[in-house]
XYZ file of C-alpha atoms in Angstrom:
608
model
C 88.249 36.565 -90.988
C 90.153 33.704 -89.419
C 91.420 31.008 -91.618
C 89.804 27.607 -91.404
C 93.121 26.033 -90.401
C 93.412 28.226 -87.292
C 89.954 27.397 -85.933
C 90.876 23.950 -84.527
C 93.865 25.475 -82.692
C 91.754 28.098 -80.912
C 89.095 25.496 -80.179
C 91.704 23.211 -78.599
C 93.028 26.009 -76.402
C 89.492 26.920 -75.359
C 88.603 23.354 -74.387
C 91.986 22.920 -72.603
C 91.258 25.971 -70.445
C 87.821 24.580 -69.549
C 89.251 21.135 -68.699
C 92.055 22.676 -66.627
C 89.572 24.808 -64.687
C 87.446 21.724 -64.091
C 90.448 19.705 -62.933
C 91.561 22.392 -60.468
C 88.025 22.572 -59.055
C 87.796 18.800 -58.769
C 91.259 18.747 -57.181
C 90.089 21.245 -54.552
C 87.042 19.094 -53.796
C 89.287 16.030 -53.542
C 91.511 17.702 -50.913
C 88.469 18.875 -48.968
C 86.910 15.418 -48.872
C 90.130 13.516 -48.159
C 91.330 15.872 -45.413
C 87.938 15.897 -43.705
C 87.124 12.185 -43.883
C 90.546 10.676 -43.235
C 93.374 12.251 -41.227
C 91.459 15.106 -39.600
C 88.374 13.025 -38.791
C 90.416 10.242 -37.164
C 92.475 12.699 -35.123
C 89.387 14.617 -34.011
C 87.589 11.419 -32.959
C 90.665 10.257 -31.028
C 90.857 13.549 -29.133
C 87.139 13.384 -28.303
C 87.599 9.824 -26.992
C 90.492 10.935 -24.780
C 88.446 13.817 -23.388
C 85.497 11.500 -22.763
C 87.714 9.025 -20.886
C 89.224 11.787 -18.745
C 85.798 13.170 -17.897
C 84.315 9.770 -16.982
C 87.259 8.728 -14.778
C 87.745 12.084 -13.023
C 86.845 12.111 -9.321
C 85.666 15.420 -7.876
C 87.119 16.717 -4.618
C 84.167 18.480 -3.016
C 86.367 19.994 -0.301
C 87.827 22.367 -2.892
C 86.318 24.386 -5.740
C 85.215 21.972 -8.428
C 86.883 22.199 -11.817
C 84.627 23.707 -14.464
C 85.756 21.421 -17.286
C 86.373 17.780 -16.402
C 87.488 16.770 -19.902
C 90.827 18.583 -19.807
C 92.170 18.201 -16.254
C 95.971 18.736 -16.616
C 97.001 16.033 -14.120
C 94.987 13.381 -15.979
C 95.332 14.536 -19.595
C 99.145 14.371 -19.403
C 98.884 10.598 -18.905
C 97.566 10.295 -22.478
C 100.827 11.641 -23.941
C 101.399 8.947 -26.589
C 97.777 9.025 -27.771
C 97.864 12.830 -28.008
C 101.032 12.536 -30.094
C 98.983 10.440 -32.520
C 96.408 13.232 -32.712
C 99.144 15.744 -33.582
C 100.531 13.339 -36.173
C 97.171 12.875 -37.913
C 96.381 16.612 -37.895
C 99.853 17.413 -39.268
C 99.315 14.874 -42.061
C 96.075 16.630 -43.036
C 97.913 19.968 -43.155
C 100.893 18.770 -45.234
C 99.097 16.529 -47.716
C 95.935 18.594 -48.137
C 97.063 22.153 -47.524
C 94.623 23.815 -49.980
C 91.641 22.192 -48.229
C 89.089 24.061 -46.141
C 90.069 21.931 -43.132
C 93.602 23.247 -42.722
C 92.639 25.717 -39.995
C 90.650 22.977 -38.219
C 93.739 20.768 -38.327
C 95.854 23.526 -36.767
C 93.208 23.877 -34.056
C 93.399 20.131 -33.416
C 97.188 20.386 -33.046
C 96.799 23.215 -30.552
C 94.217 21.294 -28.498
C 96.420 18.188 -28.371
C 99.456 20.191 -27.218
C 97.302 21.942 -24.612
C 96.110 18.584 -23.265
C 99.715 17.358 -23.097
C 100.659 20.366 -21.007
C 102.901 21.793 -23.749
C 101.284 25.226 -23.499
C 103.945 27.090 -25.484
C 103.444 24.854 -28.532
C 99.659 25.107 -28.143
C 99.910 28.895 -28.017
C 101.889 28.961 -31.258
C 99.164 26.971 -33.039
C 96.360 29.221 -31.748
C 98.294 32.392 -32.631
C 98.937 31.064 -36.124
C 95.202 30.507 -36.652
C 94.448 34.005 -35.365
C 96.843 35.692 -37.777
C 96.794 33.471 -40.894
C 93.069 32.748 -41.105
C 91.767 36.185 -40.222
C 91.160 37.105 -43.881
C 89.082 33.984 -44.491
C 86.715 35.004 -41.748
C 86.420 38.463 -43.265
C 85.756 36.978 -46.727
C 83.019 34.732 -45.379
C 81.431 37.705 -43.642
C 81.632 39.754 -46.879
C 80.001 36.923 -48.851
C 77.119 36.837 -46.391
C 76.676 40.600 -46.643
C 76.829 40.445 -50.474
C 74.176 37.721 -50.540
C 71.919 39.800 -48.329
C 72.368 42.831 -50.623
C 71.588 40.741 -53.718
C 68.440 39.396 -52.117
C 67.311 42.909 -51.232
C 67.919 44.073 -54.844
C 65.938 41.113 -56.238
C 63.018 41.903 -53.925
C 63.072 45.557 -55.027
C 63.089 44.560 -58.724
C 60.141 42.219 -58.209
C 58.186 44.950 -56.455
C 59.007 47.454 -59.223
C 58.068 45.121 -62.102
C 54.750 44.040 -60.597
C 52.657 46.844 -62.138
C 49.651 44.583 -62.732
C 47.539 43.572 -59.754
C 48.194 40.074 -58.455
C 45.328 37.625 -59.031
C 43.471 36.365 -55.970
C 44.175 32.688 -56.858
C 47.914 33.207 -56.669
C 47.642 34.102 -52.972
C 47.189 30.407 -52.185
C 50.970 30.004 -52.408
C 52.776 32.401 -50.025
C 55.227 34.786 -51.595
C 57.927 33.920 -49.066
C 57.975 30.230 -50.019
C 60.249 30.499 -53.097
C 62.788 32.586 -51.196
C 62.815 30.084 -48.327
C 63.559 27.198 -50.671
C 66.338 29.178 -52.309
C 67.862 29.909 -48.901
C 67.771 26.232 -47.987
C 69.447 25.234 -51.222
C 72.070 27.935 -50.834
C 72.634 26.837 -47.256
C 73.194 23.275 -48.354
C 75.617 24.313 -51.055
C 77.576 26.633 -48.803
C 77.788 24.175 -45.888
C 79.013 21.270 -48.047
C 82.585 20.470 -46.944
C 82.838 23.924 -45.432
C 84.181 23.922 -41.835
C 82.800 26.187 -39.130
C 84.806 29.336 -38.283
C 87.856 28.169 -36.336
C 89.416 31.470 -35.314
C 86.872 32.190 -32.502
C 87.493 28.724 -31.071
C 91.254 29.265 -31.221
C 90.899 32.570 -29.358
C 88.949 30.936 -26.517
C 91.548 28.173 -26.247
C 94.203 30.894 -26.251
C 92.556 32.430 -23.167
C 92.734 29.043 -21.424
C 96.373 28.575 -22.447
C 97.440 31.951 -21.069
C 95.499 31.132 -17.888
C 97.383 27.854 -17.392
C 100.685 29.666 -18.001
C 99.761 32.242 -15.343
C 99.855 35.077 -17.894
C 96.626 36.680 -16.746
C 97.131 40.084 -18.426
C 97.577 38.413 -21.813
C 94.408 36.380 -21.190
C 92.537 39.596 -20.393
C 93.794 41.135 -23.636
C 92.473 38.200 -25.697
C 89.092 38.423 -23.929
C 88.926 42.129 -24.782
C 89.673 41.279 -28.429
C 86.899 38.656 -28.482
C 84.322 40.939 -26.877
C 85.086 43.647 -29.442
C 84.236 41.245 -32.273
C 80.628 41.827 -33.390
C 80.603 38.578 -35.365
C 81.718 36.309 -32.514
C 79.529 33.145 -32.741
C 76.714 32.818 -30.221
C 77.500 29.120 -29.806
C 80.938 30.020 -28.439
C 79.709 32.546 -25.868
C 79.100 29.901 -23.206
C 82.670 28.587 -23.597
C 83.986 32.139 -23.381
C 82.117 32.744 -20.098
C 83.481 29.485 -18.637
C 87.009 30.516 -19.667
C 86.514 33.896 -17.966
C 85.290 32.186 -14.787
C 88.250 29.770 -14.869
C 90.638 32.712 -15.292
C 89.129 34.508 -12.270
C 89.453 31.383 -10.087
C 93.032 30.719 -11.220
C 94.166 34.243 -10.394
C 92.687 33.935 -6.877
C 89.663 36.186 -7.411
C 86.870 33.640 -7.208
C 84.236 36.332 -6.557
C 84.942 37.710 -10.069
C 83.812 34.355 -11.475
C 80.231 34.890 -10.256
C 79.091 37.047 -13.198
C 80.500 34.855 -16.028
C 79.245 31.702 -14.292
C 75.743 33.159 -14.027
C 75.819 33.990 -17.751
C 77.161 30.531 -18.603
C 74.316 28.854 -16.687
C 71.766 30.847 -18.726
C 73.473 29.702 -21.966
C 73.829 26.025 -20.947
C 71.327 23.388 -22.026
C 72.799 20.174 -20.634
C 71.679 19.584 -17.053
C 74.890 17.866 -15.956
C 76.878 20.959 -16.939
C 74.332 23.324 -15.357
C 74.512 21.317 -12.106
C 78.318 21.654 -12.028
C 78.253 25.399 -12.680
C 75.584 25.870 -9.990
C 77.742 23.896 -7.527
C 80.839 26.015 -8.189
C 78.720 29.162 -7.895
C 77.350 27.917 -4.560
C 80.888 27.223 -3.320
C 82.007 30.738 -4.255
C 78.992 32.303 -2.518
C 79.781 30.198 0.571
C 83.432 31.310 0.511
C 82.254 34.928 0.437
C 79.730 34.284 3.249
C 76.768 35.039 0.993
C 74.868 32.165 2.581
C 71.314 32.797 1.230
C 72.620 32.849 -2.372
C 74.774 29.817 -1.635
C 71.751 27.886 -0.372
C 69.753 28.794 -3.480
C 72.584 27.611 -5.739
C 72.991 24.310 -3.877
C 69.235 23.731 -4.218
C 69.521 24.509 -7.933
C 72.110 21.736 -8.178
C 69.505 19.226 -6.960
C 66.979 20.463 -9.547
C 69.348 19.578 -12.408
C 69.602 15.843 -11.635
C 73.322 15.674 -10.801
C 75.396 12.524 -10.294
C 74.923 10.704 -7.004
C 78.105 12.016 -5.337
C 77.298 15.607 -6.319
C 73.710 15.221 -5.126
C 74.889 13.868 -1.768
C 77.470 16.627 -1.277
C 74.912 19.269 -2.246
C 72.611 17.987 0.523
C 75.548 17.930 2.938
C 76.441 21.491 1.949
C 72.834 22.641 2.424
C 72.992 21.335 6.015
C 76.335 23.082 6.595
C 75.386 26.423 5.052
C 71.989 26.399 6.787
C 73.920 26.240 10.061
C 75.961 29.295 9.109
C 72.898 31.080 7.788
C 70.833 30.033 10.828
C 67.937 29.396 8.469
C 67.680 25.952 10.090
C 68.002 25.067 13.770
C 70.674 22.663 15.040
C 67.988 20.033 15.628
C 66.687 20.340 12.048
C 70.203 20.021 10.633
C 70.942 17.010 12.857
C 67.695 15.405 11.696
C 68.661 16.044 8.055
C 72.124 14.492 8.519
C 70.945 11.485 10.517
C 68.323 10.945 7.808
C 71.177 10.562 5.324
C 72.665 7.875 7.590
C 69.498 5.800 7.270
C 69.905 5.482 3.505
C 72.151 2.470 2.742
C 73.082 4.040 -0.601
C 75.110 6.556 1.400
C 77.234 3.868 3.078
C 80.432 5.073 1.403
C 79.623 8.602 2.585
C 79.001 7.858 6.263
C 82.450 9.222 7.107
C 81.491 12.616 5.653
C 78.135 12.631 7.447
C 79.746 11.907 10.815
C 82.355 14.596 10.113
C 79.562 17.109 9.450
C 77.830 16.063 12.672
C 81.137 16.590 14.500
C 81.463 20.099 13.072
C 77.880 20.818 14.143
C 78.692 19.596 17.668
C 81.803 21.801 17.801
C 79.728 24.819 16.786
C 77.587 24.131 19.879
C 80.692 23.660 22.068
C 80.097 19.911 22.571
C 83.705 18.695 22.161
C 83.214 15.217 23.643
C 80.317 14.567 21.286
C 82.396 15.877 18.372
C 85.285 13.542 19.263
C 82.926 10.545 19.228
C 81.526 11.549 15.842
C 85.040 11.981 14.443
C 86.045 8.528 15.662
C 82.947 7.113 13.981
C 83.945 8.985 10.839
C 87.308 7.198 10.844
C 85.723 3.818 11.601
C 83.265 4.175 8.711
C 85.838 5.341 6.174
C 85.763 3.040 3.144
C 86.946 4.723 -0.061
C 87.618 8.343 0.863
C 91.193 8.462 2.146
C 91.186 12.258 2.183
C 88.143 12.380 4.461
C 89.802 9.913 6.829
C 92.908 12.097 6.947
C 90.798 15.191 7.656
C 88.967 13.393 10.476
C 92.342 12.459 11.992
C 93.483 16.062 11.571
C 90.347 17.447 13.254
C 90.862 15.112 16.217
C 94.505 16.150 16.436
C 93.589 19.851 16.378
C 90.985 19.407 19.130
C 93.491 17.688 21.415
C 96.182 20.231 20.513
C 93.875 23.146 21.379
C 93.253 21.479 24.757
C 97.084 21.209 25.146
C 96.803 17.428 25.333
C 99.841 17.026 23.081
C 100.394 13.370 23.902
C 96.978 12.446 22.473
C 97.309 14.900 19.595
C 100.609 13.595 18.171
C 99.492 10.114 17.040
C 96.560 11.658 15.165
C 98.864 14.140 13.428
C 101.114 11.202 12.569
C 98.168 9.324 11.040
C 97.153 12.438 9.104
C 100.610 12.819 7.561
C 100.646 9.128 6.574
C 97.433 9.538 4.553
C 97.902 12.978 3.002
C 99.841 13.813 -0.132
C 102.511 16.509 -0.046
C 100.276 18.689 -2.267
C 97.700 19.088 0.510
C 97.424 22.674 1.872
C 99.584 23.183 5.004
C 101.093 19.701 4.607
C 104.544 20.946 5.672
C 103.070 22.628 8.752
C 101.166 19.466 9.779
C 104.226 17.291 9.179
C 106.472 19.624 11.223
C 103.980 19.697 14.087
C 103.830 15.902 14.065
C 107.634 15.638 14.253
C 107.904 18.246 17.008
C 105.213 16.551 19.076
C 106.897 13.190 18.495
C 110.064 14.621 20.032
C 107.991 16.053 22.868
C 106.455 12.640 23.583
C 109.855 10.950 23.563
C 111.105 13.419 26.189
C 107.962 12.976 28.303
C 108.425 9.226 27.999
C 112.005 9.478 29.248
C 110.891 11.551 32.238
C 108.038 9.198 33.157
C 110.100 6.024 32.735
C 113.118 7.284 34.647
C 110.858 8.691 37.365
C 109.072 5.312 37.625
C 112.381 3.411 37.729
C 113.722 5.721 40.457
C 110.533 5.122 42.447
C 110.913 1.329 42.101
C 114.580 1.623 43.161
C 113.553 3.536 46.325
C 111.368 0.624 47.543
C 112.611 -2.144 49.837
C 113.839 -5.215 47.966
C 110.737 -7.379 48.680
C 108.301 -4.631 47.689
C 110.420 -3.904 44.621
C 110.315 -7.522 43.444
C 106.578 -7.721 44.149
C 105.928 -4.566 42.112
C 108.088 -5.875 39.248
C 106.159 -9.175 39.308
C 102.852 -7.283 39.271
C 103.973 -5.192 36.272
C 105.063 -8.257 34.300
C 101.875 -10.148 35.238
C 99.725 -7.258 34.018
C 101.704 -7.153 30.779
C 100.956 -10.819 30.168
C 97.260 -10.357 30.929
C 96.773 -7.266 28.831
C 95.839 -7.705 25.181
C 97.994 -6.078 22.482
C 97.019 -2.446 21.996
C 94.893 -2.351 25.152
C 94.674 0.894 27.106
C 94.403 -1.043 30.381
C 98.153 -1.481 30.618
C 99.629 0.000 33.860
C 101.377 3.328 33.480
C 100.208 3.597 29.855
C 99.722 7.338 29.880
C 101.247 7.661 26.415
C 99.326 5.803 23.701
C 101.608 4.345 21.060
C 98.970 5.186 18.459
C 95.262 6.021 18.321
C 92.956 3.000 18.406
C 91.973 3.508 14.787
C 95.417 4.310 13.415
C 95.876 0.670 12.457
C 93.538 1.344 9.531
C 95.678 4.068 8.036
C 97.925 1.688 6.186
C 94.988 0.123 4.338
C 94.457 3.415 2.519
C 98.061 4.559 2.458
C 99.124 1.992 -0.106
C 97.904 -1.486 -0.787
C 101.147 -2.692 -2.261
C 103.265 -1.465 0.651
C 101.058 -2.757 3.495
C 103.517 -5.539 4.298
C 106.582 -3.309 4.420
C 108.340 -3.126 7.781
C 108.135 0.655 8.148
C 104.362 0.670 7.561
C 103.904 -1.896 10.344
C 103.541 0.039 13.607
C 103.777 -3.094 15.777
C 106.988 -4.258 14.077
C 108.539 -0.801 14.434
C 107.644 -0.607 18.130
C 109.084 -4.077 18.807
C 112.283 -3.223 16.929
C 112.651 0.046 18.799
C 112.236 -1.604 22.188
C 114.685 -4.395 21.328
C 117.235 -1.792 20.287
C 116.778 0.103 23.557
C 117.245 -3.120 25.548
C 120.499 -3.910 23.828
C 122.070 -0.492 23.247
C 120.239 1.937 25.502
C 119.231 5.456 24.445
C 121.609 6.479 21.651
C 121.955 9.673 19.676
C 121.607 9.335 15.884
C 125.201 9.976 14.765
C 128.302 8.329 13.350
C 130.013 5.707 15.546
C 126.929 5.472 17.739
C 128.080 2.069 19.077
C 131.122 3.558 20.827
C 130.963 4.561 24.503
C 134.112 6.660 24.298
C 134.147 8.847 21.218
C 137.245 10.798 22.201
C 139.375 8.945 19.672
C 136.783 9.392 16.955
C 135.485 12.957 17.302
C 137.421 16.028 18.241
C 134.738 17.162 20.652
C 131.328 16.090 21.890
C 128.343 18.000 23.137
C 128.094 18.290 26.914
C 124.460 17.317 26.858
C 125.289 13.856 25.495
C 128.122 12.914 27.840
C 125.842 11.001 30.186
C 123.246 9.710 27.707
C 125.990 8.098 25.644
C 126.954 5.836 28.528
C 125.536 2.353 28.387
C 122.736 2.800 30.926
C 120.109 0.091 30.321
C 116.692 1.630 29.721
C 113.301 0.062 29.121
C 109.866 1.132 28.005
C 107.231 0.287 30.596
C 104.645 0.228 27.809
C 106.531 -2.485 25.936
C 104.168 -5.468 25.589
C 107.165 -7.841 25.422
C 108.863 -6.433 28.529
C 110.443 -9.234 30.591
C 111.373 -9.299 34.267
C 115.138 -9.565 33.751
C 115.279 -6.501 31.480
C 113.214 -4.490 33.951
C 115.383 -5.469 36.926
C 118.549 -4.530 35.020
C 117.130 -1.102 34.155
C 116.361 -0.178 37.795
C 119.008 2.347 38.978
C 120.151 0.848 42.301
C 123.658 2.337 42.626
C 124.361 6.019 43.244
C 126.071 6.313 39.875
C 123.042 4.826 38.109
C 120.677 7.129 40.018
C 122.795 10.102 39.028
C 122.637 9.099 35.371
C 118.888 8.536 35.630
C 118.374 11.986 37.130
C 120.615 13.470 34.456
C 118.406 11.904 31.789
C 115.370 13.570 33.412
C 117.161 16.939 33.545
C 118.137 16.755 29.879
C 114.620 15.700 28.866
C 113.117 18.599 30.825
C 115.569 20.993 29.185
C 114.587 19.753 25.721
C 110.912 19.929 26.651
C 111.381 23.565 27.585
C 112.851 24.253 24.149
C 109.945 22.485 22.443
C 107.310 24.341 24.461
C 109.060 27.619 23.760
């Protein structure tokens, strides 16, 4: 037997163990509550706010495949860099201060999401990989606990059945047997869900797929998808996100047709109509790209059934008209009626430019080029907010004139297109190069026409020459600025509607000299009056460059001489300048003819 003196000692140790166990349990609860309701909660809410702001301010470009997720567009999310740093800071605080909490893996996930949004994909990948490796056991334990609970419940049911040897009274059947077990399940559910985060590893794996996709590591993304699909316990709630990630991966790698199956599955798993409408629209675009027009039409019609935003609804209707033309399920008259019906609705005022563009495309499909040109000009005139559409209308006009080999009319429209487009636009370099080449072509044509006209004036008797000069100057004074009625104005300085391009190019730069076409033209003509046609080179003011350069190109020996030249299209052309530019002497005529020869030679090179 123990002595009476030793009993208090053992009792103290026993109670100390109980208190210590209670303290450690309460400490665990403290970390769970504090991590969840402070640092992690604030960081999570901040990230959700950022994503909401990105989604609400994002503008869809319906000329390209729509993005599937508007809350994480890389170009826009990177602008929230400082706010995303705050998210990382708060999540890191939750990890360091409350490491034993159940929200540590959630905090790591938050860090990974924030880095992903910032565009720091390598750091995001590290966070997602860490979750995948370090928190794998916790997922297994939770699955084992569920299985153990199920086994225990089965054993209890068997025991109850075995012990019930006596028949059950009839009165007891009023209360169903399943009711006690249901209440137990509810209570257990409440206890287990208290401060217990949802499984994070499946979410991290889906984000890992997206990260590899953005990095262009498509094989690694495929490997993660294979790993996910092999997991029998992958949450059903995450399956929609997985299908969207698979569709995004297919589009990114340039195999849009492979996105059809996951998109179809995602639509079936999606409840929100706004998301279903977007997925249907992308699906319709992919079908259209692959010339599966009946399926494309069905998908565009499904967009309308899901109550999309106004711009998506309008573009879906526009696409139905376009695809119906390809599919020939509607006649040209029916499509025209549908499009003109959209013009009658004043709500579509900001979309008139797109409607007219679609009517132009319909006219071109019927071979009515003149009608198409008129529609395209109306498209430009009615452009209000859509700078890209205005640029594409200019480009379509330019291409029509180029195909007809009317390069002089085509060039100003290419020039207007380049002024409105960003360098990221497909084929921007090609369009810009064509504009520059055609600009050089026009300058050579202008030289030929002007010198030919001046030689003609010089060949007239003096009285007729002076009369013709007076007539030219008189017409210049009568003509309004920018009018096409000017004599000998075969080369338009710019298309009639090009003056509007600067309004959309940049509001802040509209007053800058080089965005003012009239100021540039006046400056150019004044330079020509004073200095003549000069090559862009060092020491361009010198007539004799022998002392400056070791050699000079033969083709510039005559053009470098100070032969006064004028532009007959110059609105400010005066009589004295015109008379001085007329080549009356043999030497001047020779130089004028040489200018024509050189211009023809350069034209030949351009045409070639």
